[in-house]
Short mmCIF file of C-alpha atoms (C1' of nucleotides) in Angstrom, two decimals:
data_model
loop_
_atom_site.label_atom_id
_atom_site.label_comp_id
_atom_site.label_asym_id
_atom_site.label_seq_id
_atom_site.Cartn_x
_atom_site.Cartn_y
_atom_site.Cartn_z
CA MET A 1 13.23 15.69 -5.69
CA PRO A 2 13.08 13.56 -2.28
CA THR A 3 11.81 10.10 -3.05
CA THR A 4 10.87 10.49 0.79
CA ALA A 5 8.50 13.15 -0.18
CA LYS A 6 6.51 11.65 -3.72
CA LEU A 7 6.53 8.68 -1.85
CA ALA A 8 4.00 10.58 0.92
CA SER A 9 2.05 12.46 -1.85
CA VAL A 10 1.67 8.88 -3.70
CA ALA A 11 0.34 7.53 -0.06
CA ALA A 12 -1.69 10.41 0.35
CA LEU A 13 -3.47 9.81 -2.81
CA LEU A 14 -4.62 6.50 -1.97
CA GLY A 15 -5.37 7.97 2.45
CA ASP A 16 -8.79 9.00 1.36
CA PRO A 17 -12.00 6.65 1.08
CA ALA A 18 -13.30 7.49 -1.94
CA ARG A 19 -10.01 6.88 -3.73
CA ALA A 20 -9.55 3.93 -2.26
CA ALA A 21 -12.80 2.73 -3.04
CA MET A 22 -11.95 3.53 -7.13
CA LEU A 23 -8.95 2.38 -7.25
CA GLN A 24 -9.90 -0.80 -5.88
CA ALA A 25 -12.40 -0.89 -8.36
CA MET A 26 -10.09 -1.04 -11.05
CA MET A 27 -7.59 -4.21 -8.93
CA ASP A 28 -8.92 -6.36 -12.20
CA GLY A 29 -7.49 -4.49 -14.79
CA ARG A 30 -10.58 -3.53 -16.39
CA ALA A 31 -10.94 0.49 -17.19
CA LEU A 32 -13.50 2.16 -15.77
CA THR A 33 -15.30 5.59 -16.49
CA ALA A 34 -15.48 8.48 -13.55
CA SER A 35 -19.32 7.90 -13.76
CA GLU A 36 -19.10 4.48 -12.84
CA LEU A 37 -16.38 5.11 -10.43
CA ALA A 38 -18.07 6.96 -8.50
CA GLY A 39 -20.56 4.95 -8.28
CA VAL A 40 -18.29 2.41 -6.30
CA ALA A 41 -16.97 5.36 -4.66
CA GLY A 42 -20.78 6.51 -3.12
CA ILE A 43 -19.95 10.16 -4.66
CA THR A 44 -20.83 12.77 -7.38
CA PRO A 45 -19.06 13.16 -10.95
CA GLN A 46 -18.14 15.96 -9.97
CA THR A 47 -16.14 14.53 -7.24
CA ALA A 48 -14.24 11.56 -8.76
CA SER A 49 -13.48 13.24 -11.90
CA SER A 50 -11.62 15.44 -9.42
CA HIS A 51 -10.12 13.08 -7.78
CA LEU A 52 -9.14 10.97 -11.37
CA ALA A 53 -7.33 14.47 -12.14
CA ARG A 54 -5.14 13.94 -9.41
CA LEU A 55 -5.13 10.50 -9.39
CA THR A 56 -4.14 11.21 -13.38
CA THR A 57 -1.90 14.66 -13.36
CA ALA A 58 -0.21 12.44 -10.12
CA GLY A 59 0.58 8.80 -12.84
CA VAL A 60 -1.19 7.03 -10.88
CA LEU A 61 -3.73 6.04 -13.52
CA ALA A 62 -4.17 6.39 -17.00
CA MET A 63 -7.03 7.84 -19.03
CA GLU A 64 -8.03 6.70 -22.28
CA LYS A 65 -11.03 9.01 -23.70
CA GLN A 66 -13.25 8.37 -27.00
CA GLY A 67 -15.83 10.41 -27.64
CA ARG A 68 -17.51 11.46 -24.50
CA HIS A 69 -16.61 8.73 -23.08
CA ARG A 70 -13.25 8.56 -20.62
CA TYR A 71 -11.63 5.31 -19.39
CA HIS A 72 -8.82 4.88 -16.25
CA ARG A 73 -6.80 2.72 -15.17
CA PHE A 74 -3.87 2.41 -13.24
CA ALA A 75 -0.92 3.20 -14.71
CA THR A 76 1.51 0.77 -14.05
CA PRO A 77 1.01 -2.89 -12.52
CA ALA A 78 3.50 -1.79 -9.78
CA MET A 79 0.01 0.27 -8.48
CA ALA A 80 -1.82 -3.56 -7.47
CA ARG A 81 1.11 -4.93 -5.41
CA LEU A 82 0.71 -1.17 -3.77
CA LEU A 83 -2.50 -2.01 -3.43
CA GLU A 84 -2.56 -5.12 -2.35
CA SER A 85 0.39 -4.58 0.38
CA LEU A 86 -1.96 -2.28 1.65
CA MET A 87 -4.38 -4.39 1.96
CA HIS A 88 -1.65 -7.30 3.94
CA VAL A 89 -1.03 -5.10 6.15
CA ALA A 90 -4.65 -3.33 6.58
CA ALA A 91 -5.75 -6.83 7.67
CA GLU A 92 -2.56 -8.25 9.86
CA ILE A 93 -3.52 -4.10 11.66
CA GLU A 94 -7.14 -5.79 12.20
CA THR A 95 -8.36 -5.43 15.58
CA PRO A 96 -8.73 -8.01 17.45
CA ARG A 97 -11.82 -6.51 18.72
CA ARG A 98 -13.97 -8.48 15.72
CA ALA A 99 -13.18 -12.10 15.33
CA VAL A 100 -13.24 -11.03 12.17
CA VAL A 101 -16.38 -12.03 10.75
CA THR A 102 -15.95 -12.95 6.21
CA GLY A 103 -19.09 -12.35 4.36
CA PRO A 104 -19.07 -14.71 1.17
CA ARG A 105 -18.23 -12.10 -0.99
CA ASP A 106 -15.11 -11.93 1.39
CA ALA A 107 -14.76 -15.71 1.40
CA ALA A 108 -15.08 -15.58 -2.43
CA LEU A 109 -12.13 -13.72 -2.94
CA ARG A 110 -10.05 -15.72 -0.53
CA ALA A 111 -10.56 -19.04 -2.50
CA ALA A 112 -9.77 -17.05 -6.33
CA ARG A 113 -9.75 -13.77 -7.61
CA THR A 114 -7.54 -11.49 -10.50
CA CYS A 115 -4.73 -9.38 -9.14
CA TYR A 116 -4.81 -6.69 -11.30
CA ASP A 117 -3.59 -9.08 -14.08
CA HIS A 118 -2.66 -12.64 -12.69
CA LEU A 119 -5.10 -15.16 -10.63
CA ALA A 120 -4.26 -14.88 -6.68
CA GLY A 121 -6.01 -15.87 -3.50
CA ARG A 122 -6.00 -19.69 -2.31
CA LEU A 123 -6.15 -20.54 -6.34
CA GLY A 124 -3.21 -18.10 -7.20
CA VAL A 125 -0.71 -19.87 -4.90
CA ALA A 126 -2.55 -23.19 -5.47
CA ILE A 127 -0.91 -23.41 -8.31
CA ALA A 128 2.64 -21.78 -7.85
CA ASP A 129 3.09 -24.31 -5.17
CA ALA A 130 1.81 -26.95 -7.64
CA LEU A 131 4.20 -25.36 -10.81
CA ILE A 132 7.07 -25.23 -7.34
CA GLU A 133 6.74 -28.83 -6.84
CA ALA A 134 6.93 -30.23 -10.09
CA ARG A 135 10.29 -28.53 -10.90
CA HIS A 136 8.18 -25.97 -13.79
CA ILE A 137 8.98 -22.90 -12.00
CA GLU A 138 11.47 -21.57 -9.54
CA LEU A 139 10.33 -18.67 -7.14
CA ASP A 140 12.56 -16.66 -4.95
CA SER A 141 11.59 -13.11 -3.16
CA ASP A 142 11.63 -10.98 -5.98
CA ALA A 143 11.96 -12.76 -8.70
CA GLY A 144 11.11 -16.58 -10.57
CA ILE A 145 12.43 -18.41 -13.60
CA VAL A 146 11.23 -20.97 -15.40
CA THR A 147 12.58 -24.34 -15.80
CA PRO A 148 13.38 -25.90 -19.21
CA SER A 149 10.40 -28.69 -18.11
CA GLY A 150 8.10 -25.76 -17.29
CA LEU A 151 8.69 -24.62 -20.37
CA VAL A 152 7.79 -27.67 -21.89
CA LEU A 153 4.85 -27.05 -19.73
CA LEU A 154 3.67 -24.11 -20.86
CA ASP A 155 3.58 -24.63 -24.71
CA HIS A 156 2.17 -27.35 -23.76
CA ILE A 157 -0.89 -26.27 -22.45
CA GLY A 158 -0.69 -23.37 -25.16
CA ILE A 159 0.80 -20.72 -24.16
CA ASP A 160 3.39 -19.48 -26.35
CA VAL A 161 7.12 -19.85 -25.03
CA ALA A 162 9.07 -17.90 -27.43
CA HIS A 163 7.23 -14.90 -26.96
CA LEU A 164 6.84 -14.69 -23.65
CA GLY A 165 11.01 -15.80 -23.34
CA PRO A 166 13.84 -13.30 -22.24
CA GLY A 167 14.84 -13.17 -26.15
CA GLY A 168 11.93 -10.29 -26.53
CA SER A 169 12.34 -7.91 -29.08
CA GLU A 170 11.61 -4.84 -26.24
CA LYS A 171 13.21 -3.29 -23.75
CA HIS A 172 10.61 -2.24 -21.56
CA ARG A 173 9.22 -5.48 -21.37
CA ARG A 174 7.56 -6.67 -17.87
CA ILE A 175 9.78 -9.42 -16.34
CA LEU A 176 8.52 -12.39 -16.67
CA CYS A 177 8.18 -14.80 -14.02
CA ARG A 178 8.02 -13.01 -10.94
CA PRO A 179 6.43 -13.48 -7.02
CA CYS A 180 3.67 -11.31 -5.97
CA LEU A 181 2.48 -12.20 -2.02
CA ASP A 182 -0.68 -12.77 -1.58
CA TRP A 183 -2.97 -10.77 0.57
CA SER A 184 -5.37 -13.06 1.94
CA GLU A 185 -3.10 -16.12 2.14
CA ARG A 186 0.19 -14.73 2.71
CA ARG A 187 2.63 -16.46 0.76
CA PRO A 188 3.12 -15.56 -3.51
CA HIS A 189 1.54 -16.27 -6.00
CA ILE A 190 2.67 -16.73 -9.96
CA ALA A 191 2.23 -12.50 -10.71
CA GLY A 192 4.87 -11.70 -14.44
CA ARG A 193 4.02 -11.38 -17.69
CA LEU A 194 3.81 -15.35 -16.93
CA GLY A 195 0.39 -14.57 -14.77
CA THR A 196 -0.73 -12.55 -17.06
CA ALA A 197 -0.63 -15.76 -19.57
CA LEU A 198 -1.89 -18.54 -17.03
CA CYS A 199 -5.01 -16.38 -16.01
CA ARG A 200 -5.70 -15.28 -19.47
CA LEU A 201 -5.45 -18.63 -20.72
CA SER A 202 -8.15 -19.93 -17.87
CA PHE A 203 -10.70 -17.52 -18.81
CA GLU A 204 -10.08 -17.66 -22.36
CA LYS A 205 -10.25 -21.89 -21.80
CA GLY A 206 -13.14 -21.79 -19.77
CA TRP A 207 -11.50 -22.61 -16.70
CA VAL A 208 -12.49 -19.86 -14.42
CA ARG A 209 -15.42 -16.75 -15.00
CA ARG A 210 -15.52 -13.73 -13.46
CA VAL A 211 -17.92 -13.05 -10.08
CA GLU A 212 -20.35 -10.67 -10.74
CA GLY A 213 -19.72 -6.95 -9.08
CA SER A 214 -16.09 -8.44 -7.77
CA ARG A 215 -12.59 -9.48 -8.11
CA ALA A 216 -13.46 -12.88 -7.45
CA VAL A 217 -13.58 -15.70 -10.02
CA ALA A 218 -14.95 -18.92 -9.63
CA VAL A 219 -13.62 -22.01 -10.65
CA THR A 220 -16.04 -24.53 -13.31
CA PRO A 221 -15.80 -27.81 -12.74
CA LYS A 222 -14.38 -27.70 -16.58
CA GLY A 223 -11.75 -25.76 -14.53
CA GLN A 224 -11.19 -28.10 -11.38
CA ARG A 225 -10.34 -31.16 -13.87
CA ALA A 226 -7.67 -28.58 -15.87
CA PHE A 227 -5.61 -27.09 -12.67
CA ARG A 228 -5.29 -30.72 -11.08
CA GLU A 229 -4.71 -32.66 -14.31
CA VAL A 230 -3.14 -30.18 -16.53
CA LEU A 231 -0.87 -28.32 -13.23
CA GLY A 232 -1.24 -30.62 -10.49
CA VAL A 233 -3.35 -28.27 -8.17
CA ARG A 234 -4.11 -29.94 -5.25
CA PRO A 235 -6.87 -28.75 -3.95
CA GLY A 236 -7.12 -26.85 -0.40
CA MET B 1 -15.37 -1.80 9.38
CA PRO B 2 -14.96 -2.26 5.05
CA THR B 3 -11.48 -3.32 4.39
CA THR B 4 -11.90 -0.36 1.94
CA ALA B 5 -11.68 2.27 4.75
CA LYS B 6 -9.16 0.63 6.90
CA LEU B 7 -6.62 -0.13 3.99
CA ALA B 8 -7.53 4.13 3.15
CA SER B 9 -6.83 5.28 6.26
CA VAL B 10 -3.72 2.48 6.75
CA ALA B 11 -2.45 5.18 3.23
CA ALA B 12 -3.22 8.04 4.94
CA LEU B 13 -0.83 7.13 7.81
CA LEU B 14 1.38 7.48 4.97
CA GLY B 15 0.23 10.16 3.18
CA ASP B 16 2.02 12.36 5.35
CA PRO B 17 5.78 13.61 4.53
CA ALA B 18 7.00 13.65 8.76
CA ARG B 19 5.63 10.63 8.67
CA ALA B 20 6.65 9.00 5.44
CA ALA B 21 9.96 9.65 6.75
CA MET B 22 9.81 8.73 10.34
CA LEU B 23 8.78 5.18 8.60
CA GLN B 24 11.27 5.41 6.09
CA ALA B 25 14.04 6.22 9.15
CA MET B 26 12.65 2.50 10.24
CA MET B 27 12.63 0.99 7.27
CA ASP B 28 16.53 -1.11 8.51
CA GLY B 29 14.24 -2.77 11.27
CA ARG B 30 15.87 -0.23 13.91
CA ALA B 31 13.71 0.82 16.93
CA LEU B 32 14.41 4.95 17.26
CA THR B 33 13.52 7.31 20.25
CA ALA B 34 10.91 10.24 19.56
CA SER B 35 13.38 13.03 19.22
CA GLU B 36 15.17 11.37 16.76
CA LEU B 37 12.40 10.36 14.79
CA ALA B 38 11.85 13.76 15.07
CA GLY B 39 14.73 14.84 13.90
CA VAL B 40 14.64 12.93 10.43
CA ALA B 41 11.82 14.23 9.87
CA GLY B 42 12.04 18.21 10.43
CA ILE B 43 9.46 18.75 12.88
CA THR B 44 9.53 19.55 17.18
CA PRO B 45 9.60 16.46 18.90
CA GLN B 46 5.55 18.12 20.36
CA THR B 47 4.71 17.36 16.92
CA ALA B 48 6.65 13.71 16.06
CA SER B 49 4.40 12.37 19.14
CA SER B 50 1.14 13.66 18.02
CA HIS B 51 2.70 11.15 15.16
CA LEU B 52 4.01 8.43 16.74
CA ALA B 53 0.93 8.13 18.55
CA ARG B 54 -1.83 7.75 16.13
CA LEU B 55 1.08 5.40 13.95
CA THR B 56 0.49 3.02 17.65
CA THR B 57 -3.08 3.21 18.15
CA ALA B 58 -3.25 2.58 14.16
CA GLY B 59 -1.30 -1.10 14.91
CA VAL B 60 1.08 0.40 12.68
CA LEU B 61 4.10 1.18 14.98
CA ALA B 62 4.95 -1.17 17.91
CA MET B 63 5.52 0.78 20.88
CA GLU B 64 8.60 0.13 23.71
CA LYS B 65 9.18 1.63 26.59
CA GLN B 66 12.82 1.22 28.52
CA GLY B 67 12.65 4.27 31.61
CA ARG B 68 12.34 7.34 30.01
CA HIS B 69 13.19 6.20 26.54
CA ARG B 70 10.11 5.17 24.01
CA TYR B 71 10.91 2.79 20.79
CA HIS B 72 9.14 2.78 17.92
CA ARG B 73 9.36 0.10 15.20
CA PHE B 74 6.92 -1.30 12.82
CA ALA B 75 3.96 -3.89 14.28
CA THR B 76 4.33 -6.14 12.00
CA PRO B 77 7.31 -6.61 8.55
CA ALA B 78 4.71 -6.55 6.77
CA MET B 79 5.04 -2.40 7.08
CA ALA B 80 8.57 -2.58 5.05
CA ARG B 81 7.43 -4.32 1.88
CA LEU B 82 4.56 -2.24 2.15
CA LEU B 83 6.73 0.40 2.07
CA GLU B 84 8.95 -1.00 -0.58
CA SER B 85 5.54 -0.71 -2.98
CA LEU B 86 5.54 2.64 -2.51
CA MET B 87 8.71 3.30 -3.07
CA HIS B 88 8.58 1.19 -6.52
CA VAL B 89 5.47 2.33 -7.70
CA ALA B 90 7.15 6.58 -6.37
CA ALA B 91 9.70 5.46 -9.47
CA GLU B 92 7.23 4.38 -11.79
CA ILE B 93 5.56 7.54 -11.99
CA GLU B 94 7.85 9.26 -13.95
CA THR B 95 7.29 6.86 -17.17
CA PRO B 96 3.77 7.85 -18.40
CA ARG B 97 1.80 5.81 -21.16
CA ARG B 98 -0.75 5.87 -23.02
CA ALA B 99 -3.99 3.95 -25.16
CA VAL B 100 -6.97 4.21 -27.41
CA VAL B 101 -10.60 4.86 -28.35
CA THR B 102 -14.64 3.75 -28.32
CA GLY B 103 -17.94 3.75 -27.48
CA PRO B 104 -21.66 2.76 -27.76
CA ARG B 105 -25.25 0.72 -25.79
CA ASP B 106 -27.59 -2.35 -26.35
CA ALA B 107 -28.04 -6.11 -26.57
CA ALA B 108 -27.54 -5.69 -30.50
CA LEU B 109 -24.71 -3.31 -29.83
CA ARG B 110 -22.95 -4.96 -27.96
CA ALA B 111 -22.85 -8.51 -29.63
CA ALA B 112 -21.63 -6.04 -32.72
CA ARG B 113 -21.54 -3.30 -34.45
CA THR B 114 -19.30 -0.49 -36.35
CA CYS B 115 -16.96 1.15 -34.55
CA TYR B 116 -16.90 4.43 -36.98
CA ASP B 117 -15.35 2.40 -39.52
CA HIS B 118 -14.54 -1.55 -38.35
CA LEU B 119 -16.26 -3.73 -36.39
CA ALA B 120 -17.02 -3.89 -32.80
CA GLY B 121 -18.57 -5.10 -30.31
CA ARG B 122 -18.21 -8.78 -29.15
CA LEU B 123 -17.62 -9.70 -32.52
CA GLY B 124 -14.71 -7.33 -33.19
CA VAL B 125 -13.05 -8.66 -29.87
CA ALA B 126 -13.42 -11.86 -30.82
CA ILE B 127 -11.86 -11.33 -34.08
CA ALA B 128 -8.39 -8.80 -32.34
CA ASP B 129 -8.50 -12.29 -29.99
CA ALA B 130 -8.19 -15.21 -32.89
CA LEU B 131 -6.18 -13.05 -34.88
CA ILE B 132 -3.95 -12.94 -31.99
CA GLU B 133 -4.25 -16.09 -31.17
CA ALA B 134 -2.67 -16.92 -34.35
CA ARG B 135 0.04 -14.61 -34.14
CA HIS B 136 -0.96 -12.63 -37.61
CA ILE B 137 -0.88 -9.22 -35.88
CA GLU B 138 -0.37 -7.95 -32.52
CA LEU B 139 -1.10 -5.30 -30.48
CA ASP B 140 0.64 -3.13 -27.63
CA SER B 141 -1.54 -0.25 -25.78
CA ASP B 142 -1.27 2.07 -28.01
CA ALA B 143 0.01 0.71 -31.35
CA GLY B 144 -0.26 -3.41 -32.98
CA ILE B 145 1.77 -4.68 -36.14
CA VAL B 146 0.36 -6.95 -38.72
CA THR B 147 3.36 -10.90 -39.17
CA PRO B 148 4.17 -11.70 -42.02
CA SER B 149 2.05 -14.69 -41.68
CA GLY B 150 -0.69 -12.31 -41.11
CA LEU B 151 0.20 -10.08 -44.34
CA VAL B 152 -0.36 -13.90 -46.53
CA LEU B 153 -4.27 -14.08 -44.60
CA LEU B 154 -4.85 -11.13 -45.45
CA ASP B 155 -3.81 -11.46 -49.27
CA HIS B 156 -5.53 -14.79 -49.39
CA ILE B 157 -8.44 -13.38 -48.45
CA GLY B 158 -9.20 -10.44 -50.44
CA ILE B 159 -7.21 -7.31 -48.71
CA ASP B 160 -5.23 -5.39 -51.16
CA VAL B 161 -2.00 -5.81 -49.02
CA ALA B 162 0.65 -3.32 -51.04
CA HIS B 163 -2.07 -0.77 -50.48
CA LEU B 164 -3.16 -1.30 -46.56
CA GLY B 165 0.71 -2.00 -46.55
CA PRO B 166 3.41 0.43 -44.02
CA GLY B 167 5.44 1.06 -47.03
CA GLY B 168 2.35 4.12 -48.37
CA SER B 169 3.21 6.97 -49.65
CA GLU B 170 1.98 9.50 -48.11
CA LYS B 171 3.17 10.36 -44.46
CA HIS B 172 -0.63 11.50 -43.16
CA ARG B 173 -1.98 8.14 -44.14
CA ARG B 174 -3.98 6.13 -41.18
CA ILE B 175 -2.05 4.24 -38.45
CA LEU B 176 -1.97 0.43 -40.29
CA CYS B 177 -3.19 -1.67 -37.18
CA ARG B 178 -4.38 -0.05 -33.86
CA PRO B 179 -5.83 -1.27 -30.68
CA CYS B 180 -9.30 0.41 -29.84
CA LEU B 181 -11.08 -0.11 -26.76
CA ASP B 182 -13.98 -1.64 -26.95
CA TRP B 183 -16.67 0.11 -25.24
CA SER B 184 -19.00 -2.91 -23.97
CA GLU B 185 -16.02 -4.79 -24.20
CA ARG B 186 -13.47 -3.53 -21.73
CA ARG B 187 -10.37 -4.80 -24.29
CA PRO B 188 -9.03 -4.18 -27.17
CA HIS B 189 -10.49 -4.72 -31.11
CA ILE B 190 -8.75 -3.78 -34.08
CA ALA B 191 -9.30 -0.35 -35.82
CA GLY B 192 -6.83 1.54 -38.09
CA ARG B 193 -6.76 1.21 -41.56
CA LEU B 194 -6.97 -2.39 -40.98
CA GLY B 195 -9.61 -2.39 -39.31
CA THR B 196 -11.67 -0.54 -42.00
CA ALA B 197 -10.46 -3.17 -44.37
CA LEU B 198 -11.88 -5.41 -42.25
CA CYS B 199 -15.06 -4.08 -41.94
CA ARG B 200 -15.65 -2.99 -45.11
CA LEU B 201 -14.90 -6.99 -46.46
CA SER B 202 -17.15 -7.82 -44.55
CA PHE B 203 -20.20 -6.57 -46.35
CA GLU B 204 -18.63 -6.71 -48.98
CA LYS B 205 -19.11 -10.70 -48.74
CA GLY B 206 -21.95 -11.08 -46.95
CA TRP B 207 -20.30 -12.40 -43.33
CA VAL B 208 -22.55 -9.01 -41.78
CA ARG B 209 -25.18 -7.13 -42.30
CA ARG B 210 -26.41 -3.29 -40.68
CA VAL B 211 -28.69 -3.59 -38.60
CA GLU B 212 -32.11 -0.94 -39.48
CA GLY B 213 -31.53 1.94 -38.06
CA SER B 214 -28.83 1.37 -35.73
CA ARG B 215 -25.39 1.07 -35.38
CA ALA B 216 -25.58 -2.65 -34.76
CA VAL B 217 -24.59 -5.58 -37.44
CA ALA B 218 -26.15 -8.97 -37.36
CA VAL B 219 -23.80 -11.63 -38.40
CA THR B 220 -25.04 -13.81 -41.35
CA PRO B 221 -24.78 -17.71 -41.19
CA LYS B 222 -22.46 -16.96 -44.11
CA GLY B 223 -20.70 -15.10 -41.75
CA GLN B 224 -20.43 -17.26 -39.01
CA ARG B 225 -18.35 -20.11 -41.16
CA ALA B 226 -16.15 -17.70 -43.06
CA PHE B 227 -15.18 -16.09 -39.64
CA ARG B 228 -15.06 -19.68 -37.68
CA GLU B 229 -13.38 -20.79 -40.49
CA VAL B 230 -11.30 -17.87 -42.28
CA LEU B 231 -10.01 -15.82 -39.21
CA GLY B 232 -10.78 -18.53 -37.18
CA VAL B 233 -12.95 -16.95 -34.23
CA ARG B 234 -14.35 -18.91 -31.66
CA PRO B 235 -18.08 -17.76 -30.90
CA GLY B 236 -18.59 -16.90 -27.87
"C1'" DG C 1 -30.24 21.64 -35.89
"C1'" DG C 2 -31.88 20.66 -31.10
"C1'" DA C 3 -31.80 17.76 -27.40
"C1'" DA C 4 -29.91 14.01 -24.23
"C1'" DT C 5 -25.21 12.05 -21.81
"C1'" DG C 6 -20.40 12.42 -20.25
"C1'" DG C 7 -17.01 14.68 -17.75
"C1'" DT C 8 -15.33 19.15 -16.48
"C1'" DT C 9 -14.07 23.26 -14.36
"C1'" DC C 10 -15.47 26.84 -10.90
"C1'" DG C 11 -17.37 28.32 -6.94
"C1'" DA C 12 -18.38 28.08 -1.69
"C1'" DT C 13 -18.52 25.51 2.56
"C1'" DC C 14 -17.03 23.07 5.77
"C1'" DA C 15 -14.12 19.60 8.46
"C1'" DA C 16 -9.57 17.29 9.25
"C1'" DG C 17 -5.15 17.84 11.43
"C1'" DA C 18 0.09 19.70 10.51
"C1'" DC C 19 2.37 22.41 13.14
"C1'" DC C 20 4.44 24.83 17.34
"C1'" DG C 21 3.88 27.43 22.35
"C1'" DT C 22 3.36 26.40 26.22
"C1'" DA C 23 2.30 23.23 30.25
"C1'" DG C 24 1.75 19.37 32.52
"C1'" DC C 25 4.41 14.11 33.84
"C1'" DA C 26 7.00 10.76 34.53
"C1'" DA C 27 12.28 8.87 34.49
"C1'" DT C 28 16.48 9.54 36.21
"C1'" DG C 29 21.19 12.22 38.48
"C1'" DG C 30 22.38 15.13 41.64
"C1'" DC D 1 14.27 17.06 47.46
"C1'" DC D 2 15.32 19.22 43.64
"C1'" DA D 3 17.03 19.50 38.60
"C1'" DT D 4 17.44 17.20 34.42
"C1'" DT D 5 15.95 15.24 30.09
"C1'" DG D 6 12.59 12.67 27.34
"C1'" DC D 7 8.15 12.91 25.89
"C1'" DT D 8 3.10 13.74 25.99
"C1'" DA D 9 -0.96 16.58 26.40
"C1'" DC D 10 -3.56 20.65 25.64
"C1'" DG D 11 -5.07 25.04 23.13
"C1'" DG D 12 -4.06 28.28 19.31
"C1'" DT D 13 -3.85 29.33 14.32
"C1'" DC D 14 -3.62 28.05 9.70
"C1'" DT D 15 -3.35 25.32 5.50
"C1'" DT D 16 -4.98 21.50 2.50
"C1'" DG D 17 -8.73 18.94 0.18
"C1'" DA D 18 -13.20 16.59 0.12
"C1'" DT D 19 -17.44 17.85 -1.38
"C1'" DC D 20 -21.32 19.35 -3.59
"C1'" DG D 21 -24.38 22.71 -7.18
"C1'" DA D 22 -24.34 24.94 -10.87
"C1'" DA D 23 -23.15 26.18 -15.14
"C1'" DC D 24 -19.86 24.70 -19.45
"C1'" DC D 25 -18.04 21.97 -22.79
"C1'" DA D 26 -18.10 17.50 -26.16
"C1'" DT D 27 -20.14 14.02 -28.00
"C1'" DT D 28 -23.69 11.29 -29.47
"C1'" DC D 29 -27.94 10.82 -31.18
"C1'" DC D 30 -32.33 11.78 -33.22
#
DNA sequence: GGAATGGTTCGATCAAGACCGTAGCAATGG
DNA sequence: CCATTGCTACGGTCTTGATCGAACCATTCC
């Protein structure tokens, strides 16, 4: 009942290295099997199964079973934001001892990655900056809106504005546009249904592609052009 | 050293009820003493001291000595955002969810196969994507609907819409359209009576044929054209 | 109908750490 | 100086839970 107790229990679930590794592996929004998760966490399937059962009964994960496979994913996108917040704090906590030797993989993550179902990293922040600069969207600290010119742009690049719009039929639809504080850039990028749509479009149009075995995404040459010419994104 | 380990250690620090209570008490930005924090957490000062020492050496809290008092506060504002994210997830976790089904393997199988009685693999997912893109269907996480334009299309290609329609006489008919999580693609394709009908049609029209001794199916040249021209399926 | 594979349950082991009582340290006030 | 107060260090108890081996269950393959 007390929110503090529930808060602590959620945090405790993230507090085990094996579970944290499994959850981080789900950050790109894919649904993974127990065996795969056991692999990334470096534990046996039995142990992974026990962890996953706890996470699922706690409501943190949702399980989809088919045949002899069971796919696990976040129960709510809020989990992705939570993990980003955690990474943010973990990064700021960084001991000054080691002067941040960023491996190539880490560098790729900082350049561009998916944050659950939207784009993050320098790319994600640059997109947000460009859209704000052009007055297509406005981002507040905890909410965002799409301007009329933004609606025109989105329609032009093939995002179904009407389908994204506020007049949705369902009550529990995700918020259209919201800021998500970027873990590496420490500045907001675009989340919400708009973030999801932009991310999806970027994959479908071949502007970005996944980097094998990572949340990082690579911007294709075609994507470089598209982001610059269509969205007005400036590199850096 | 790996960010995952640090992430987990930070989360573990928040995962104890006593520590969580103390941290929540600092959410307004005030600096509090060990005794005060022990009070809000319902523990003795000795125990609180031990907790605070851990939080401080971890870099999560900053301590400030003033005479015989020691004031504790967040080391970084990011901590406040982290706690907010935690509260957010803790609040959202009340709502359960659900989803669906799939699963095989092999190169040919990944390209195209049958999943029980409907099409799966890259082909199945591409069909689903195309129909969604064209607004002929909508797929939610656990259900799908066919739009009016979708009904027209189905009728046009020879699928008996009336017989598939929602006005079925029997109570226990299979659901018309539902997503089925693709084993290889990890994204939904179309199942339900619609999926069955599309699969059946594809065989009857010679768009696909079975691969001997396998669940894999091969797309015929005729099928390539048909899927592209009739359903708007894009290769890949 | 087996056999193989993905997944979970059970039981036992074992380490981490949460807690408190007592004692020790440091700063203030007489 | 001694007493008081805020806090920490030490040592002990006890619970939690992370882990793996082995057995079991379910599904699919042959």
